[in-house]
Short mmCIF file of C-alpha atoms in Angstrom, two decimals:
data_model
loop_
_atom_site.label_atom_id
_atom_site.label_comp_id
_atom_site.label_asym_id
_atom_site.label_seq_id
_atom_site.Cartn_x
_atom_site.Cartn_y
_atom_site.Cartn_z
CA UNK A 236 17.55 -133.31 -109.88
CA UNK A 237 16.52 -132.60 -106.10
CA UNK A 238 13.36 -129.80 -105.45
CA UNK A 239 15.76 -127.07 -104.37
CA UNK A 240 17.19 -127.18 -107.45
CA UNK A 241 13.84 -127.89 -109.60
CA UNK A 242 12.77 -124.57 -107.50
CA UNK A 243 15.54 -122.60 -108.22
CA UNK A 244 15.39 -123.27 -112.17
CA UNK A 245 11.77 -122.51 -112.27
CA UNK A 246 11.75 -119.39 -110.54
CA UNK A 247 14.61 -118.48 -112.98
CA UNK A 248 12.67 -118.61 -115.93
CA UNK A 249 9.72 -116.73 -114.25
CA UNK A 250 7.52 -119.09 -112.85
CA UNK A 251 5.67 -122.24 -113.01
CA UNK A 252 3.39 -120.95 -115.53
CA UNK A 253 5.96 -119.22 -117.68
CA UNK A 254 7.53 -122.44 -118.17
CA UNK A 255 4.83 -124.62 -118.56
CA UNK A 256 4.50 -121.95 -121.52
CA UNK A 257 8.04 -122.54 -122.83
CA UNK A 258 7.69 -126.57 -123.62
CA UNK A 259 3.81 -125.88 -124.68
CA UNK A 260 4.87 -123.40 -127.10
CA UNK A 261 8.08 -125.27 -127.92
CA UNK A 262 8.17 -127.02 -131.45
CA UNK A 263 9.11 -130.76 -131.53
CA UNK A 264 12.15 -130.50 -133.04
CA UNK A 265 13.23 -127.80 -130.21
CA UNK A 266 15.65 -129.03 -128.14
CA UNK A 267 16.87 -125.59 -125.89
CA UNK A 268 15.08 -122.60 -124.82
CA UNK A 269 17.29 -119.26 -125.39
CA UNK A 270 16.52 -115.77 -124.13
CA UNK A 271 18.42 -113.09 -125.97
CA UNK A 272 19.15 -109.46 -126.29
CA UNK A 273 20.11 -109.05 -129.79
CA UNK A 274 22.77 -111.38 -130.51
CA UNK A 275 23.55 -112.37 -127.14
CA UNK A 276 22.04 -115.19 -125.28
CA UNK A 277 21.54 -114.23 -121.73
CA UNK A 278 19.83 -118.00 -121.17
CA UNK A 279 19.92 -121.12 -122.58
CA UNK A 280 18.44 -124.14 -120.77
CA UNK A 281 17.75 -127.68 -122.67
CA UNK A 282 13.48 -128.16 -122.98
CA UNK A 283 14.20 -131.71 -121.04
CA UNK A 284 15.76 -130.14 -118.12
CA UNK A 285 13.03 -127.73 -117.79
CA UNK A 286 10.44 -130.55 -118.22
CA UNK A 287 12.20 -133.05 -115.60
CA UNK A 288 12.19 -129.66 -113.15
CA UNK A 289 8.38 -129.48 -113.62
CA UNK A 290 8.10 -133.58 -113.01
CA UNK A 291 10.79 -133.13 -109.84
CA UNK A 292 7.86 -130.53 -108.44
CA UNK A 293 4.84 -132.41 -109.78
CA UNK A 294 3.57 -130.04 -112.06
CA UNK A 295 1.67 -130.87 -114.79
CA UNK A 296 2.31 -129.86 -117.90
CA UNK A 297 1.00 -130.47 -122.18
CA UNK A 298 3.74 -130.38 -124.82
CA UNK A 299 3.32 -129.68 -128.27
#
């Protein structure tokens, strides 16, 4: 993954901080974050492409 594209997926989920939030708050066993409005997903992005995003832009980061 190149930094425009760790950018891009970061800002699309809100943020550095939001998700730093997502894997901290992220059960072991969880393997994909989903957003959803009801019973549609709207987003659904694996935890270990969100975490190698974060590495790509040197961002720290604690997992549960």
């Amino acid at each position: 993954m190149n930094i425009e594209t760790a950018q891009k997926l970061i800002e699309n989920l809100g943020g550095t901080e939001k998700a730093k939030e997502i894997i901290k708050n992220c059960p072991k066993e969880c393997t994909v974050y989903r957003e959803a409005i009801g019973n549609i997903v709207i987003k659904e992005i694996p935890i270990g492409v969100i975490a190698t995003a974060l590495a790509v832009l040197g961002v720290d980061y604690e997992q549960a």
